[in-house]
CSV table of C-alpha atoms in Angstrom, one decimal:
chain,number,residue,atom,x,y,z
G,1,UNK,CA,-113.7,-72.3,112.5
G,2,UNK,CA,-115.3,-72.8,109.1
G,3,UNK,CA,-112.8,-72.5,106.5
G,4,UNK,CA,-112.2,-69.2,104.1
G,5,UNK,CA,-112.3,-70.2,100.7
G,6,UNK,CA,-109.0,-69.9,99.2
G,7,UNK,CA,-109.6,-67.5,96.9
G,8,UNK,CA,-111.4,-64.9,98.6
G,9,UNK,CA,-108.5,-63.1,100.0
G,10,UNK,CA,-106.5,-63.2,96.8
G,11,UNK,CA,-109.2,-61.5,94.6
G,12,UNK,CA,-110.2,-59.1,97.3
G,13,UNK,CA,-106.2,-57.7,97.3
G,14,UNK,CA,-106.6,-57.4,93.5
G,15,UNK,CA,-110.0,-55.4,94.0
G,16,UNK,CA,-108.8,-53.6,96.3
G,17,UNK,CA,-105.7,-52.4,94.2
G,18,UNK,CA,-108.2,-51.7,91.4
G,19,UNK,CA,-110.4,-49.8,93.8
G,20,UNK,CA,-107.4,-47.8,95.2
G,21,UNK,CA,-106.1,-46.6,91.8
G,22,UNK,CA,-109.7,-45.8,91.0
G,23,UNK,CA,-109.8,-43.5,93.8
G,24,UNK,CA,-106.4,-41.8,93.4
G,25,UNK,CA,-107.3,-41.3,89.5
G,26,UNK,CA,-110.4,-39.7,90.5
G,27,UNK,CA,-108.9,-37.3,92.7
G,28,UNK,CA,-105.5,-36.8,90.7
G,29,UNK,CA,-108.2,-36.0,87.8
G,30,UNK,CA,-109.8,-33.1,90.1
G,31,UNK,CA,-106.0,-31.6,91.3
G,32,UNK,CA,-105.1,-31.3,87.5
G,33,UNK,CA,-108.3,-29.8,86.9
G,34,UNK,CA,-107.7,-27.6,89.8
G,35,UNK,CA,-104.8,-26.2,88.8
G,36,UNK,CA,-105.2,-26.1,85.1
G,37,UNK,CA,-108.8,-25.0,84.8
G,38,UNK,CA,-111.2,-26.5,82.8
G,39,UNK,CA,-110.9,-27.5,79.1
G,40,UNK,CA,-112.2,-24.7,76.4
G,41,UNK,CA,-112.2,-25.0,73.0
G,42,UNK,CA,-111.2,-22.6,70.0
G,43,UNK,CA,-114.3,-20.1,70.9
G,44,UNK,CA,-113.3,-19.9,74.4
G,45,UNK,CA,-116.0,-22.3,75.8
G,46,UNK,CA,-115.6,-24.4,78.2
G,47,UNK,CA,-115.9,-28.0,77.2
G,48,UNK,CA,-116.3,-29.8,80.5
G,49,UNK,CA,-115.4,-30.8,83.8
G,50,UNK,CA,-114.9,-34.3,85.4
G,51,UNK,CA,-117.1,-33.4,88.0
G,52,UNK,CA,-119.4,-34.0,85.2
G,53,UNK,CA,-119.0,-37.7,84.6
G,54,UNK,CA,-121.3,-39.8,86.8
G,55,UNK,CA,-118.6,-42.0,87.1
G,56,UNK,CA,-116.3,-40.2,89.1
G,57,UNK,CA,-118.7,-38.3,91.1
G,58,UNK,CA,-120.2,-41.9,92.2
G,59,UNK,CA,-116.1,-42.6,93.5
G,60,UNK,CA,-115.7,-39.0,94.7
G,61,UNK,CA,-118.6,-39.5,96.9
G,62,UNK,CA,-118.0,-43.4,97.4
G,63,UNK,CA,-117.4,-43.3,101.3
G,64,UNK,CA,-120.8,-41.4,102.3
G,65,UNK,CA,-123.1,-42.9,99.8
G,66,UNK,CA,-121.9,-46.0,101.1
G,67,UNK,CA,-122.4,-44.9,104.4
G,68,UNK,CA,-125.6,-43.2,103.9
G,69,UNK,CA,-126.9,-47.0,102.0
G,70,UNK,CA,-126.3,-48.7,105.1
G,71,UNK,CA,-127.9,-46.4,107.2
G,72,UNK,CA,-130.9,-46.3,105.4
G,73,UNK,CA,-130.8,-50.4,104.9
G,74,UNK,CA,-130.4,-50.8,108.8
G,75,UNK,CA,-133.3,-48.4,109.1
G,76,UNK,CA,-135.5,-50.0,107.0
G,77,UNK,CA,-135.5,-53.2,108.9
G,78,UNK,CA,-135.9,-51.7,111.9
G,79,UNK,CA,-138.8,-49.7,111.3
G,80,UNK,CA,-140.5,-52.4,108.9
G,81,UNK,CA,-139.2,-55.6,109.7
G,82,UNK,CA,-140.1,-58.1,112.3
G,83,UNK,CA,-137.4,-58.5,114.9
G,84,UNK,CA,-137.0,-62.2,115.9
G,85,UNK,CA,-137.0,-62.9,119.9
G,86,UNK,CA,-138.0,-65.2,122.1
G,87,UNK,CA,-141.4,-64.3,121.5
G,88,UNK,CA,-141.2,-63.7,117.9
G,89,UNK,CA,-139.9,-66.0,115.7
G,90,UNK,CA,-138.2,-67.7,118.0
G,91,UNK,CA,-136.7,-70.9,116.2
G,92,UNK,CA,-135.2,-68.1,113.6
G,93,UNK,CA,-133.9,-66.8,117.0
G,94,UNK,CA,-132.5,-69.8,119.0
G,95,UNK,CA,-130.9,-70.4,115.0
G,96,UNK,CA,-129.2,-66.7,114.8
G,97,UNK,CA,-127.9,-67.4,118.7
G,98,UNK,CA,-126.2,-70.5,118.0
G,99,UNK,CA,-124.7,-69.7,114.8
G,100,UNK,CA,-123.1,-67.1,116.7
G,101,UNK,CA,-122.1,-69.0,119.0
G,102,UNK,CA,-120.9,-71.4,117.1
G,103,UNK,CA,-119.1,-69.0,115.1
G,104,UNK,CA,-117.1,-67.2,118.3
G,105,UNK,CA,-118.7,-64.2,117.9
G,106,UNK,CA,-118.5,-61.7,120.4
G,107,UNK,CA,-122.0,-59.8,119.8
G,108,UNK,CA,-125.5,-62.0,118.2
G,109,UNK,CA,-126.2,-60.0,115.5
G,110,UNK,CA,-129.7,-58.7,115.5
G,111,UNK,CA,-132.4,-60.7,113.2
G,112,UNK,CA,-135.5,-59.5,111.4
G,113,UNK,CA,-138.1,-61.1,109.4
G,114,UNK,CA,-139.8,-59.1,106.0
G,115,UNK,CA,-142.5,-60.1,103.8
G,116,UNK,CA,-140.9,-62.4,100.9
G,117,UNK,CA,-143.7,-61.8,98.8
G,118,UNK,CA,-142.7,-65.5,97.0
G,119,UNK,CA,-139.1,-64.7,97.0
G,120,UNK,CA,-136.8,-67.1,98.7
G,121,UNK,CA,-133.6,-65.0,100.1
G,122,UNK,CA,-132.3,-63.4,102.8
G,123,UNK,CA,-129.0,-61.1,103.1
G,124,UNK,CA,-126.7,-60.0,105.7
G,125,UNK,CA,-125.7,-56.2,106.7
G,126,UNK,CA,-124.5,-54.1,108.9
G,127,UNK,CA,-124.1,-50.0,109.9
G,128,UNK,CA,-121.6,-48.4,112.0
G,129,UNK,CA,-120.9,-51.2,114.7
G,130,UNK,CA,-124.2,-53.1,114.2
G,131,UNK,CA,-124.5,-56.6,112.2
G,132,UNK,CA,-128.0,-57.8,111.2
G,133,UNK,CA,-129.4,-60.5,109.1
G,134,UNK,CA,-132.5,-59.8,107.4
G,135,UNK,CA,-134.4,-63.3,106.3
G,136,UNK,CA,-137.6,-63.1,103.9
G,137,UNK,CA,-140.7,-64.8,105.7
G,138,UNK,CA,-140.4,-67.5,103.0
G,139,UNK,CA,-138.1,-68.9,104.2
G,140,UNK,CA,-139.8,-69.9,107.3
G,141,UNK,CA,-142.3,-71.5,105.4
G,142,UNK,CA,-139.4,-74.7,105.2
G,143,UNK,CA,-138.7,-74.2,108.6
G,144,UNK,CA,-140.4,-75.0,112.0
G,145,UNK,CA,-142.1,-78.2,112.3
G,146,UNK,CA,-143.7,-77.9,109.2
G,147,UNK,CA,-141.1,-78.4,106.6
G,148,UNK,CA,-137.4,-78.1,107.3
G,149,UNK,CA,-135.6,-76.8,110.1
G,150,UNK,CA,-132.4,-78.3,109.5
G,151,UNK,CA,-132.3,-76.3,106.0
G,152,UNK,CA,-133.3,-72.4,107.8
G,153,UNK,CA,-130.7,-73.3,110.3
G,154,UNK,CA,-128.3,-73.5,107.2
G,155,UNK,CA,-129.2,-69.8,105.4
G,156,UNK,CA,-129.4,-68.9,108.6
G,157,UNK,CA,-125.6,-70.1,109.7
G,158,UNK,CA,-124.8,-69.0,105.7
G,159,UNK,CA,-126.0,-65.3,106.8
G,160,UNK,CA,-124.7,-65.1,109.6
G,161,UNK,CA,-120.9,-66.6,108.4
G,162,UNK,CA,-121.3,-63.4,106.2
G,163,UNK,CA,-120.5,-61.3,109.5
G,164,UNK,CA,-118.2,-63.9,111.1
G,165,UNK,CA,-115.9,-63.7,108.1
G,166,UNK,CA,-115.9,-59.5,107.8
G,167,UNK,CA,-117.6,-59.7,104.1
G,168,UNK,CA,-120.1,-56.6,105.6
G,169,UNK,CA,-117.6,-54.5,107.2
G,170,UNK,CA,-117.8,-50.7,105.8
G,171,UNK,CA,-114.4,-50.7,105.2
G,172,UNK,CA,-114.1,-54.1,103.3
G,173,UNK,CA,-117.2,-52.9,101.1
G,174,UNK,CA,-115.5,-49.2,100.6
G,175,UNK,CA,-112.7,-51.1,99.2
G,176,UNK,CA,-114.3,-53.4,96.9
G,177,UNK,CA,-116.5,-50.0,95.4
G,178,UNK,CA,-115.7,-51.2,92.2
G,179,UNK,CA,-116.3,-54.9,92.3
G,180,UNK,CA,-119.7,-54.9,90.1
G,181,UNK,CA,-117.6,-52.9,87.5
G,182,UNK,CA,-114.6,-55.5,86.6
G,183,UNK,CA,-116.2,-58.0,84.5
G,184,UNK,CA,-115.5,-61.8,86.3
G,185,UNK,CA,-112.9,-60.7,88.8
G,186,UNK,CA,-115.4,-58.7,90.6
G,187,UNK,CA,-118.1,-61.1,90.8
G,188,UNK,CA,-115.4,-64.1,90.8
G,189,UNK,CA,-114.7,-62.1,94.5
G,190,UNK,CA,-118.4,-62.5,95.5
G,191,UNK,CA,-118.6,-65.9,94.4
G,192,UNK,CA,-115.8,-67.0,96.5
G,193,UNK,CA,-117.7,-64.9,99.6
G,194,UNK,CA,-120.5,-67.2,98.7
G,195,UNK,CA,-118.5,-70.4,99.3
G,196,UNK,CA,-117.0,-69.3,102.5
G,197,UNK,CA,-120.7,-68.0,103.9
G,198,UNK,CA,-121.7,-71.4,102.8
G,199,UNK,CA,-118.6,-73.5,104.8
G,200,UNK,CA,-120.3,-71.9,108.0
G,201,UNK,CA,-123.7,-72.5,106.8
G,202,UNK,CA,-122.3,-76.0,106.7
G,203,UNK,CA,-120.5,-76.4,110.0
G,204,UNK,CA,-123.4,-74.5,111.5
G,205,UNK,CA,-126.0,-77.4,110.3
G,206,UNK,CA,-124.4,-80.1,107.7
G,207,UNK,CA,-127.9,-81.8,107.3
G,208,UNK,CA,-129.4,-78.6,106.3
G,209,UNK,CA,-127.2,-78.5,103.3
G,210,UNK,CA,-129.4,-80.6,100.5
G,211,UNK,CA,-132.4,-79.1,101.7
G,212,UNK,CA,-131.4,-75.5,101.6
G,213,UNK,CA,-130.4,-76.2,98.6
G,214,UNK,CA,-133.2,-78.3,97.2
G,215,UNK,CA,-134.9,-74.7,98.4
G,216,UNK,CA,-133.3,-72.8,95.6
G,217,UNK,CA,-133.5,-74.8,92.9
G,218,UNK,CA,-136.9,-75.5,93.1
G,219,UNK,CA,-138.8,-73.5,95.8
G,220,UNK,CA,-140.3,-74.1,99.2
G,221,UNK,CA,-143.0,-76.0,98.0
G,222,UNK,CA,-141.3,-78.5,95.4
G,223,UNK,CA,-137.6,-78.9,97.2
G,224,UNK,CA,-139.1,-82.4,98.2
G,225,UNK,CA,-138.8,-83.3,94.6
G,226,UNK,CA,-135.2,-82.2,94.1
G,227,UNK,CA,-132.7,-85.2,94.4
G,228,UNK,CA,-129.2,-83.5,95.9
G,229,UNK,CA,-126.7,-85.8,94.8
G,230,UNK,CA,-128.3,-86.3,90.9
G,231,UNK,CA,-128.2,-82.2,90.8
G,232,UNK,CA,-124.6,-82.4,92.1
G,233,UNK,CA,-123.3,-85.0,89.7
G,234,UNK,CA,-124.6,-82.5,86.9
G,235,UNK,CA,-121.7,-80.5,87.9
G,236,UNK,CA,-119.7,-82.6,85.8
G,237,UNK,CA,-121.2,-83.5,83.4
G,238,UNK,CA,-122.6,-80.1,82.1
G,239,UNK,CA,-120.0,-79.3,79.9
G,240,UNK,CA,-119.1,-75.8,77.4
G,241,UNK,CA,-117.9,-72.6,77.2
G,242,UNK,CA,-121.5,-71.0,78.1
G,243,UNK,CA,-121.4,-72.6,80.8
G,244,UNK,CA,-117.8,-71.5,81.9
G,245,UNK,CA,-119.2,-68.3,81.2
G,246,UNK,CA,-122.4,-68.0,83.2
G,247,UNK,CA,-120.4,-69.4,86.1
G,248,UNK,CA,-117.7,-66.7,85.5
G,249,UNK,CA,-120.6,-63.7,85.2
G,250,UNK,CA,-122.5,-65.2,88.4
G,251,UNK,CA,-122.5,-63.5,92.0
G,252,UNK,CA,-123.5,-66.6,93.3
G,253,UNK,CA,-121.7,-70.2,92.5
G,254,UNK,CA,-124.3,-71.8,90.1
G,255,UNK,CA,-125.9,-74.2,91.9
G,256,UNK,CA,-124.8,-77.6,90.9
G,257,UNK,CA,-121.3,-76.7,91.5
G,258,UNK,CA,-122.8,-75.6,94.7
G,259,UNK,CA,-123.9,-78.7,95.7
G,260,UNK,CA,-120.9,-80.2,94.4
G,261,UNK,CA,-119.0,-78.1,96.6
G,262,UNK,CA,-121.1,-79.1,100.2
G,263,UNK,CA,-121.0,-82.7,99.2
G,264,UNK,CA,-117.4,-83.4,98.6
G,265,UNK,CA,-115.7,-81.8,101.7
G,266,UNK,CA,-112.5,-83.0,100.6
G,267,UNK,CA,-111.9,-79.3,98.6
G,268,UNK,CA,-113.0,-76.2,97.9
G,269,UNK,CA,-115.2,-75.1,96.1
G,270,UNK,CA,-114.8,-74.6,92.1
G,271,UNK,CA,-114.5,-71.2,91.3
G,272,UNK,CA,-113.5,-71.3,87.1
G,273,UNK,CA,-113.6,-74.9,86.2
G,274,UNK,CA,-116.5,-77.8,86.5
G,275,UNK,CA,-114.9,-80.6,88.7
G,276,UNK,CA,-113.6,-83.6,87.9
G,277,UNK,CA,-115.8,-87.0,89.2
G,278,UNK,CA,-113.6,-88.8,91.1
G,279,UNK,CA,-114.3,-92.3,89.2
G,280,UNK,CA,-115.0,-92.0,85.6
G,281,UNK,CA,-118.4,-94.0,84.9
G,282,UNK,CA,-119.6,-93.7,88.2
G,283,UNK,CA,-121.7,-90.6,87.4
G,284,UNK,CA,-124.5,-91.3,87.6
G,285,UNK,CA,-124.9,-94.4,89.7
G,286,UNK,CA,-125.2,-98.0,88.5
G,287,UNK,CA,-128.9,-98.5,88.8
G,288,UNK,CA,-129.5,-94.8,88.4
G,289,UNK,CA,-130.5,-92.4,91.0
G,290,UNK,CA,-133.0,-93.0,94.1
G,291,UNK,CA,-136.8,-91.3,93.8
G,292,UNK,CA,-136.4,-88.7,95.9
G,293,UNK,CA,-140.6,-87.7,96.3
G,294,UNK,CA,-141.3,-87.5,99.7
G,295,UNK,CA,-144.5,-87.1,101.6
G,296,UNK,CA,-144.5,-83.7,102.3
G,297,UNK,CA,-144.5,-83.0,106.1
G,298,UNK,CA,-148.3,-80.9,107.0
G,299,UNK,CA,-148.9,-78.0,108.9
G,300,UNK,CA,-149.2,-78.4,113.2
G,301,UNK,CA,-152.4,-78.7,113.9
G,302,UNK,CA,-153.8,-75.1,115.5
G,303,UNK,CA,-153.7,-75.0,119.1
């Protein structure tokens, strides 16, 4: 199985801890309240309630607005999206089945298609007992025999290692309620989520890496013109506390580390600190780096 990222349960204790004591504060908050009415002031008035904070009405009613979010997320796909099968879609399809497969899962999640509108992304979910991956049509524009299947089998695999590895269970997401409100150890969590989605993007389709990643730095139309490994040698060269700090801040590894990280197996991916090259002077290359402009593969002829 593809390899959890060894930070990822480590920060998602912490969270949770964090989360918990958020919760219990919340409620103690309410008992004192309950017991000792409200607050008034010298006239007699009273000055407030907690129930009045957004705050801790947003963690009072954590477990069914979460709940309800995924309901109406799964709902919108179903309803609006396009549901790959054998008919539809179908490479997207044949990809979801064997990542799953690959993966040991017991049930293929289902898979839609929406309209990406330019956007390159796509996002795994789930409600109740159900998983689904939700992939913008974009993305299809670098798959198929047109452009690159190798590198939609990767977001694919990616999305679908999301499930594998539990990152949208109800409960794991209840727990982690306050993630986006712990500056860098809550988006530190997500980051390492990332690399782990990304090991089975990875041992789903390897050769998919560069141009999945050639994808997001520069788009489905100009990933041709992104070299992978003079991107990933940027990772340590870019040096400076900004750049600590945007990586720190990010939900998603920034991307030369990224590509860093899927080119140099031998470790995880960095989570705080740019890496190290492994032989001083050998970034970049003697000779410099490769072109990498390739002819860009046409359309199938209609049939």
């Amino acid at each position: 199985m593809p390899a959890r990222h060894p930070w990822e349960i480590p920060l998602l204790v912490v969270v949770i801890m964090l989360t918990s004591v958020a919760y219990l504060l919340v409620l103690l908050m309410l008992l004192i309240e309950a017991v000792a009415g409200p607050l008034v002031d010298d006239q007699g008035q009273e000055v407030g309630s907690v129930l009045t904070s957004p705050y801790v009405l947003l963690l009072l009613f954590a477990p069914i607005l979460l709940w309800a979010g995924r309901g109406m997320n799964y709902a919108t796909q179903r309803i609006n999206g396009v549901k790959m099968s054998p008919s539809q879609f179908p490479e997207g399809y044949r990809m979801v089945q064997e990542a799953a497969a690959r993966f040991g899962m017991r049930k293929v999640p289902d898979a839609y298609v929406i309209l990406g509108n330019g956007q390159i992304n796509a996002f795994a979910s789930g409600h109740g007992f159900r998983r689904f991956v939700v992939v913008y049509s974009d993305l299809f524009e670098i798959g198929g025999a047109a452009r690159d299947p190798d590198a939609l089998a990767f977001i694919i695999g990616h999305e679908v290692g999301h499930i594998a590895a539990g990152h949208v269970s109800y409960w794991r997401q209840l727990g982690m309620f306050v993630a986006p409100w712990l500056p860098i150890l809550g988006s530190s969590l997500i980051r390492a989520q990332e690399y782990t989605a990304d090991n089975h993007g990875f041992c789903n389709r390897p050769q998919g890496a560069p141009g999945a990643m050639a994808t997001l730095a520069a788009g489905k139309y100009l990933n041709a013109e992104v070299g992978f490994d003079e991107m990933a040698d940027r990772a340590a060269l870019e040096k400076g506390g900004f750049v600590w700090l945007v990586n720190a801040m990010a939900s998603h590894p920034v991307l030369t580390w990224r590509m860093w990280a899927l080119r140099d197996r031998s470790k995880a991916g960095p989570m705080f600190w740019r890496p190290k090259p492994p032989h001083p002077g050998m970034i970049p290359p003697p000779g410099g780096y490769p072109l990498t402009t390739k002819t860009r593969a046409l359309p199938p002829e209609p049939v």
